Short mmCIF file of C-alpha atoms in Angstrom, two decimals:
data_model
loop_
_atom_site.label_atom_id
_atom_site.label_comp_id
_atom_site.label_asym_id
_atom_site.label_seq_id
_atom_site.Cartn_x
_atom_site.Cartn_y
_atom_site.Cartn_z
CA MET O 1 99.00 73.66 87.43
CA LYS O 2 99.52 70.68 85.35
CA ASP O 3 95.21 70.37 86.04
CA ILE O 4 94.95 74.35 84.96
CA THR O 5 97.11 73.32 82.04
CA SER O 6 94.69 70.24 80.94
CA LEU O 7 92.02 71.79 81.14
CA LEU O 8 93.26 75.21 79.48
CA GLY O 9 93.63 72.49 76.76
CA ASP O 10 94.86 74.40 73.59
CA ASP O 11 94.94 77.34 75.22
CA ALA O 12 96.70 76.61 77.71
CA GLU O 13 100.35 78.19 76.11
CA HIS O 14 97.99 81.07 74.64
CA LEU O 15 97.15 82.26 77.79
CA LEU O 16 100.09 81.13 80.48
CA SER O 17 103.03 82.72 78.11
CA HIS O 18 101.96 85.98 77.40
CA ARG O 19 103.27 89.43 78.97
CA CYS O 20 101.57 92.12 78.50
CA THR O 21 103.29 95.34 77.55
CA ALA O 22 101.16 97.96 76.38
CA ILE O 23 100.27 98.54 79.92
CA PRO O 24 103.41 96.58 82.21
CA ALA O 25 102.84 94.70 85.46
CA GLU O 26 104.78 97.17 87.28
CA THR O 27 102.59 99.91 86.56
CA LEU O 28 99.34 98.50 88.56
CA THR O 29 98.76 97.91 92.05
CA LEU O 30 98.23 94.19 92.19
CA PRO O 31 96.05 91.84 95.03
CA GLY O 32 98.23 90.37 98.08
CA PRO O 33 98.13 89.46 101.10
CA ASP O 34 98.19 93.31 102.45
CA TYR O 35 96.43 95.27 99.88
CA VAL O 36 93.68 96.80 102.36
CA GLY O 37 96.79 98.23 104.00
CA GLN O 38 98.95 99.11 101.19
CA VAL O 39 95.69 101.00 99.22
CA PHE O 40 92.83 101.51 101.00
CA ALA O 41 95.20 102.72 104.10
CA ASP O 42 95.75 105.53 102.00
CA THR O 43 92.10 106.14 100.93
CA ASP O 44 89.17 108.33 102.95
CA ARG O 45 87.30 105.22 103.84
CA SER O 46 86.77 104.75 107.52
CA ALA O 47 88.22 101.89 109.98
CA PRO O 48 85.49 100.11 109.81
CA VAL O 49 85.62 99.68 105.92
CA LEU O 50 88.65 98.52 106.22
CA ARG O 51 88.10 95.99 108.97
CA ASN O 52 85.31 94.94 106.97
CA TYR O 53 87.34 94.63 103.86
CA GLN O 54 89.87 92.49 105.52
CA THR O 55 87.53 90.30 106.72
CA LEU O 56 86.27 89.68 103.46
CA LEU O 57 89.74 88.68 102.40
CA ASN O 58 90.65 86.69 105.27
CA SER O 59 87.74 84.32 104.65
CA GLY O 60 86.98 81.32 102.78
CA ARG O 61 90.19 79.14 100.34
CA LEU O 62 91.88 82.37 99.54
CA GLY O 63 91.94 83.75 102.90
CA GLY O 64 95.56 85.78 102.83
CA SER O 65 96.31 85.80 99.35
CA GLY O 66 94.45 88.84 98.73
CA TYR O 67 91.91 87.24 95.85
CA ILE O 68 88.31 86.84 96.61
CA SER O 69 85.38 84.36 95.34
CA ILE O 70 81.72 85.11 95.79
CA LEU O 71 79.01 82.73 94.86
CA PRO O 72 76.23 85.51 93.92
CA VAL O 73 72.72 83.76 93.45
CA ASP O 74 70.31 87.32 92.72
CA GLN O 75 69.46 85.33 89.62
CA GLY O 76 65.97 84.65 90.99
CA ILE O 77 65.08 87.95 90.13
CA GLU O 78 66.90 88.73 87.26
CA HIS O 79 66.05 85.88 85.54
CA SER O 80 63.43 84.70 87.12
CA ALA O 81 63.39 81.88 89.82
CA GLY O 82 62.43 79.22 87.00
CA ALA O 83 65.30 79.79 84.77
CA SER O 84 67.56 80.01 87.47
CA PHE O 85 66.58 76.67 89.81
CA ALA O 86 65.11 74.54 88.11
CA PRO O 87 68.00 72.68 87.00
CA ASN O 88 68.44 72.35 90.73
CA PRO O 89 65.43 72.77 92.74
CA ARG O 90 66.86 73.02 95.99
CA TYR O 91 68.50 76.21 95.47
CA PHE O 92 64.88 77.67 95.58
CA ASP O 93 65.95 77.11 99.73
CA PRO O 94 68.24 79.81 100.38
CA LYS O 95 69.91 77.88 103.13
CA ASN O 96 71.06 75.58 100.92
CA VAL O 97 72.59 78.92 98.53
CA VAL O 98 74.64 79.75 101.73
CA GLU O 99 75.66 76.54 102.49
CA LEU O 100 76.71 75.71 98.93
CA ALA O 101 79.46 79.36 99.38
CA ILE O 102 80.64 77.67 102.85
CA GLU O 103 80.77 74.33 100.85
CA GLY O 104 82.51 75.89 97.79
CA GLY O 105 85.71 78.11 99.97
CA CYS O 106 84.02 81.48 99.24
CA ASN O 107 85.12 84.70 100.22
CA ALA O 108 81.36 85.80 100.78
CA ILE O 109 77.86 84.96 99.93
CA CYS O 110 75.71 87.73 97.82
CA SER O 111 72.14 87.08 97.34
CA THR O 112 68.87 89.42 97.71
CA MET O 113 68.15 90.92 100.73
CA GLY O 114 64.99 88.40 101.40
CA ALA O 115 67.19 85.59 100.67
CA LEU O 116 69.87 86.62 102.83
CA GLY O 117 67.50 87.82 105.54
CA SER O 118 65.56 84.92 106.06
CA VAL O 119 68.77 82.68 107.54
CA ALA O 120 70.56 85.51 108.56
CA ARG O 121 70.52 84.62 112.14
CA ARG O 122 72.45 80.94 111.14
CA TYR O 123 74.84 82.54 109.09
CA ALA O 124 75.46 86.10 109.16
CA HIS O 125 78.39 85.05 111.82
CA LYS O 126 79.97 82.17 109.61
CA ILE O 127 80.11 83.85 106.29
CA PRO O 128 80.41 87.02 105.32
CA PHE O 129 77.04 88.73 103.76
CA MET O 130 77.03 90.94 100.90
CA VAL O 131 73.77 92.22 100.42
CA LYS O 132 72.69 92.99 96.37
CA LEU O 133 70.43 96.07 96.89
CA ASN O 134 68.74 96.44 93.23
CA HIS O 135 67.62 94.22 90.74
CA ASN O 136 66.04 93.90 87.04
CA ASP O 137 62.30 92.81 86.88
CA ALA O 138 61.89 89.89 84.83
CA LEU O 139 57.57 90.44 84.74
CA ILE O 140 57.94 93.90 82.82
CA TYR O 141 56.44 93.34 79.31
CA PRO O 142 57.40 94.39 77.31
CA THR O 143 61.06 93.18 78.45
CA SER O 144 63.15 96.47 79.51
CA TYR O 145 66.06 97.15 81.38
CA ASP O 146 66.01 98.61 84.58
CA GLN O 147 67.80 98.20 88.27
CA THR O 148 65.45 99.10 90.90
CA LEU O 149 66.00 99.24 94.85
CA TYR O 150 64.75 96.30 96.76
CA GLY O 151 65.89 97.67 100.16
CA GLN O 152 68.13 99.44 101.87
CA VAL O 153 71.93 99.85 103.12
CA ARG O 154 70.45 100.22 106.69
CA GLN O 155 68.37 96.65 106.75
CA ALA O 156 71.76 95.01 105.30
CA TYR O 157 73.45 96.73 107.80
CA ASP O 158 71.00 95.31 110.59
CA MET O 159 71.16 91.69 109.33
CA GLY O 160 74.76 91.69 110.05
CA ALA O 161 75.71 91.93 106.04
CA ILE O 162 79.82 93.39 105.79
CA ALA O 163 79.17 94.39 102.50
CA VAL O 164 76.51 95.66 99.94
CA GLY O 165 76.60 95.16 96.43
CA ALA O 166 74.59 97.34 93.25
CA THR O 167 74.10 97.55 89.54
CA VAL O 168 74.26 100.89 87.33
CA TYR O 169 72.97 99.92 83.89
CA PHE O 170 75.41 102.55 81.78
CA GLY O 171 73.91 103.29 78.51
CA SER O 172 70.37 102.68 79.68
CA GLU O 173 67.53 104.67 79.59
CA GLY O 174 67.55 104.77 83.60
CA SER O 175 71.41 104.49 83.81
CA ARG O 176 71.72 108.39 85.17
CA ARG O 177 69.07 107.47 87.90
CA GLN O 178 70.75 104.60 88.98
CA LEU O 179 73.55 105.80 89.17
CA GLN O 180 72.32 108.69 92.29
CA GLU O 181 70.26 106.07 93.60
CA ILE O 182 73.70 104.00 93.60
CA SER O 183 75.76 106.75 94.29
CA ASP O 184 73.70 107.38 97.82
CA ALA O 185 73.75 103.82 98.72
CA PHE O 186 76.99 103.63 98.97
CA GLN O 187 77.93 106.58 100.83
CA GLN O 188 75.14 105.20 103.16
CA ALA O 189 76.86 101.70 103.42
CA HIS O 190 80.59 103.41 103.81
CA GLU O 191 78.78 105.72 106.62
CA LEU O 192 77.83 102.41 108.46
CA GLY O 193 81.59 100.99 107.65
CA MET O 194 80.69 98.36 104.90
CA VAL O 195 81.88 97.52 101.41
CA THR O 196 80.74 98.41 98.46
CA VAL O 197 80.99 96.28 95.26
CA LEU O 198 79.27 97.75 91.78
CA TRP O 199 78.26 95.61 88.69
CA THR O 200 79.12 98.05 86.37
CA TYR O 201 77.32 96.38 82.95
CA LEU O 202 76.77 98.21 79.69
CA ARG O 203 72.65 98.01 78.55
CA ASN O 204 71.53 99.29 75.02
CA SER O 205 70.49 97.58 72.30
CA ALA O 206 73.16 100.08 69.55
CA PHE O 207 75.88 98.59 71.60
CA THR O 208 75.11 95.46 69.37
CA GLN O 209 76.14 95.87 66.03
CA GLY O 210 75.66 93.34 63.27
CA ASP O 211 77.02 90.36 64.94
CA THR O 212 79.07 91.43 67.36
CA ASP O 213 78.23 92.33 71.00
CA TYR O 214 80.30 95.95 72.28
CA HIS O 215 78.14 94.93 75.71
CA LEU O 216 81.57 93.04 75.93
CA SER O 217 83.99 95.43 74.22
CA ALA O 218 87.38 96.41 76.40
CA ASP O 219 86.74 100.24 76.02
CA LEU O 220 83.05 100.76 76.50
CA THR O 221 83.36 98.33 79.66
CA GLY O 222 86.67 99.92 80.67
CA GLN O 223 84.54 103.04 81.04
CA ALA O 224 81.98 102.08 82.66
CA ASN O 225 85.06 100.71 85.29
CA HIS O 226 86.20 104.13 85.16
CA LEU O 227 82.63 105.36 86.22
CA GLY O 228 82.05 102.84 88.57
CA VAL O 229 85.40 103.78 90.99
CA THR O 230 84.53 107.20 90.26
CA ILE O 231 81.35 106.88 93.16
CA LYS O 232 83.33 104.80 95.31
CA ALA O 233 83.02 101.52 94.95
CA ASP O 234 85.69 99.48 96.25
CA ILE O 235 85.36 96.20 93.77
CA ILE O 236 84.16 96.43 90.36
CA LYS O 237 82.37 93.70 88.83
CA GLN O 238 82.74 93.52 84.80
CA LYS O 239 82.07 90.86 82.12
CA MET O 240 84.80 89.79 80.89
CA ALA O 241 86.10 91.75 77.65
CA GLU O 242 85.76 89.99 74.60
CA ASN O 243 86.23 92.44 72.21
CA ASN O 244 87.00 96.33 71.29
CA GLY O 245 86.55 98.88 69.04
CA GLY O 246 83.24 100.00 71.03
CA PHE O 247 83.45 103.50 70.96
CA ASN O 248 84.15 104.02 67.43
CA ALA O 249 81.66 100.90 66.36
CA VAL O 250 78.90 102.81 68.47
CA LYS O 251 80.10 106.13 67.63
CA VAL O 252 79.10 107.18 71.42
CA GLY O 253 81.14 109.37 73.32
CA LYS O 254 85.08 110.26 72.62
CA THR O 255 87.50 107.84 72.71
CA HIS O 256 91.48 107.74 71.50
CA PRO O 257 93.76 105.90 68.56
CA LYS O 258 95.75 105.30 71.36
CA VAL O 259 93.50 103.22 73.01
CA TYR O 260 93.52 100.49 70.23
CA SER O 261 97.10 100.73 69.40
CA GLU O 262 99.25 101.27 71.77
CA LEU O 263 97.13 100.14 74.82
CA THR O 264 95.64 97.04 74.17
CA THR O 265 95.88 94.19 71.88
CA GLU O 266 93.31 91.02 70.70
CA HIS O 267 94.76 88.87 73.32
CA PRO O 268 92.06 88.19 75.63
CA ILE O 269 94.78 89.22 78.72
CA ASP O 270 95.37 92.30 77.22
CA LEU O 271 92.01 93.25 76.63
CA VAL O 272 91.34 92.82 80.47
CA ARG O 273 94.01 94.58 81.34
CA TYR O 274 92.60 97.70 79.79
CA GLN O 275 89.64 96.56 82.21
CA VAL O 276 91.92 96.69 85.43
CA ALA O 277 93.49 100.28 84.33
CA ASN O 278 90.62 101.59 84.59
CA CYS O 279 89.62 100.73 87.95
CA TYR O 280 92.43 103.07 88.79
CA MET O 281 95.34 100.56 87.57
CA GLY O 282 94.32 98.00 90.17
CA ARG O 283 93.93 100.25 93.26
CA ILE O 284 90.76 98.82 92.91
CA GLY O 285 89.91 95.56 92.35
CA LEU O 286 88.21 93.86 89.73
CA ILE O 287 86.39 90.80 89.45
CA ASN O 288 85.13 89.25 86.44
CA SER O 289 81.78 87.60 86.23
CA GLY O 290 81.83 83.52 85.75
CA GLY O 291 79.00 83.63 82.97
CA ALA O 292 76.12 81.57 82.26
CA SER O 293 76.17 77.65 82.60
CA THR O 294 76.50 75.94 79.53
CA GLY O 295 76.75 72.33 81.01
CA GLU O 296 79.99 70.25 80.41
CA GLY O 297 82.23 72.82 79.69
CA ASP O 298 81.70 75.13 82.41
CA LEU O 299 84.59 73.57 84.75
CA GLN O 300 87.15 74.25 81.69
CA GLU O 301 85.82 77.89 81.33
CA ALA O 302 85.72 78.86 84.72
CA VAL O 303 89.36 78.15 85.01
CA ARG O 304 90.04 79.88 81.28
CA THR O 305 87.99 83.25 82.82
CA ALA O 306 90.15 82.45 86.30
CA VAL O 307 93.22 82.44 84.20
CA ILE O 308 92.71 85.44 82.35
CA ASN O 309 91.43 87.75 85.29
CA LYS O 310 94.27 86.36 87.20
CA ARG O 311 97.26 87.24 84.94
CA ALA O 312 95.58 90.70 83.35
CA GLY O 313 96.00 91.58 87.16
CA GLY O 314 92.26 91.26 88.51
CA MET O 315 91.11 90.76 92.31
CA GLY O 316 88.66 87.04 91.36
CA LEU O 317 85.53 85.98 89.96
CA ILE O 318 82.05 85.97 91.12
CA SER O 319 80.38 82.90 89.50
CA GLY O 320 77.34 81.39 90.63
CA ARG O 321 74.93 79.47 87.96
CA LYS O 322 77.62 77.86 86.73
CA ALA O 323 78.55 75.94 90.27
CA PHE O 324 73.98 75.99 91.46
CA GLN O 325 73.13 74.80 88.80
CA ARG O 326 74.19 71.41 89.47
CA PRO O 327 74.54 69.22 92.42
CA MET O 328 76.21 70.48 95.52
CA ALA O 329 79.32 68.69 95.53
CA ASP O 330 80.13 69.43 91.54
CA GLY O 331 79.09 73.25 92.23
CA ALA O 332 81.92 72.84 95.23
CA ALA O 333 84.24 71.45 92.98
CA LEU O 334 83.92 74.12 90.43
CA LEU O 335 84.26 76.91 92.93
CA HIS O 336 87.53 74.77 94.12
CA ALA O 337 88.72 75.14 90.78
CA ILE O 338 88.59 78.39 90.26
CA GLN O 339 90.26 79.32 93.41
CA ASP O 340 93.17 77.10 92.66
CA VAL O 341 94.16 79.56 90.18
CA TYR O 342 94.63 82.11 92.47
CA LEU O 343 96.30 80.08 94.92
CA ASP O 344 98.73 78.78 92.49
CA LYS O 345 102.34 80.52 92.30
CA ASP O 346 102.84 79.46 89.09
CA VAL O 347 99.86 81.05 87.41
CA THR O 348 101.61 84.52 87.42
CA ILE O 349 100.85 88.40 86.29
CA ALA O 350 101.31 88.79 82.58
#
C-alpha cells in the first residue's frame, strides 16, 4: 500500500478513503476467486466457455484473484504501425509483444489475427490468446471511424485462442452494422467455447461539446456498456469515465434526473461505479482502458486508473501503449505495478 499511496500523491486520500453511497458495494457482484462459478454457472454459457473463462482468470500474476490484466497490441492498425511502434521498434515483431505479456505477468495477450497467428504454435499454450476481430483503418482519407472484420471467429479458434475481442463504435454511422456483425461473431464464439470481450466505445463528433468530451461521460459510456452486455459480451472494455451529463448536453436518447442527483457524483470512483452498474451490476466484468502513453507520468496514471477501477467494482485493466512504448523491462514493471493494486488487500471496494 505504501508504494501505491506514494504514486497517487495528492490524490491518495481522495481515492483510497472514498465510500460510494449512491450505488452501494453490497448491491454489486464483485470479482473474486469463484467469480465464474458464482456468476456464469447461472447463465446459458456452455461448459467450454466457463472452462476458458476460468483459464483466463487463473493465468498470470493475478491468477486466482478474479481480476485480469491484459496486454492489448492492436494499435498498429488502429493508429498505424509507425505511430505505435516507432518509440520501440522491436514491437513490430509480434514475438516480442507476446514476450512482454508473459514477462509482464498478464492474464492474456490481445492482438490482431495476423500478429497472433504468426507466433501461435510457439506461444498459444504458454499464455491465453485473445484475438481482436475487427479494427478501424488508419489509411482511410478523409479520416472516418468504422470497424471492419479482419478475420473470422473460426480462424481465432483454430490458432488456439480462448477468447475474441471486438469493438462497436456506438453513436457512429456504422454502429448498427457493427452491432449485428459482432452479435453474430459472439454467438459463433460461444458455440466454440470462447470468451467474448467487447470494446464499447463511443464515436460521434456531436459527443464533443465545446471543451467537454462526452465520449468519456459516465451516462453515455454506461449506456454503451449496457448495449454491450445485451449482445452477451462476457467482459466489457470501456474508457474510464471522466465527466457526466452527456445525454443532456448532446440531447440524445433518454435519461432520468436521478442518474445525476442520486446515482452518481463528481467523484471519479462514483462515475466508474455507474459504468459497472450498467454491466448488470457487475455480473459482467468491466475492464477499463489504460489510455495513451504520455511519458514520465505513465506509471502514476496507470496506478491511479487501477485504483479507481478496483474500488468502483471493476475487474481490471487492459493497458497497451503505456507498456510497449518503452523498454521491455520498464513495460513489464508498469504492468506489475497495475497488478499490484489488484493484489493489495488494503485497496478495497469503495
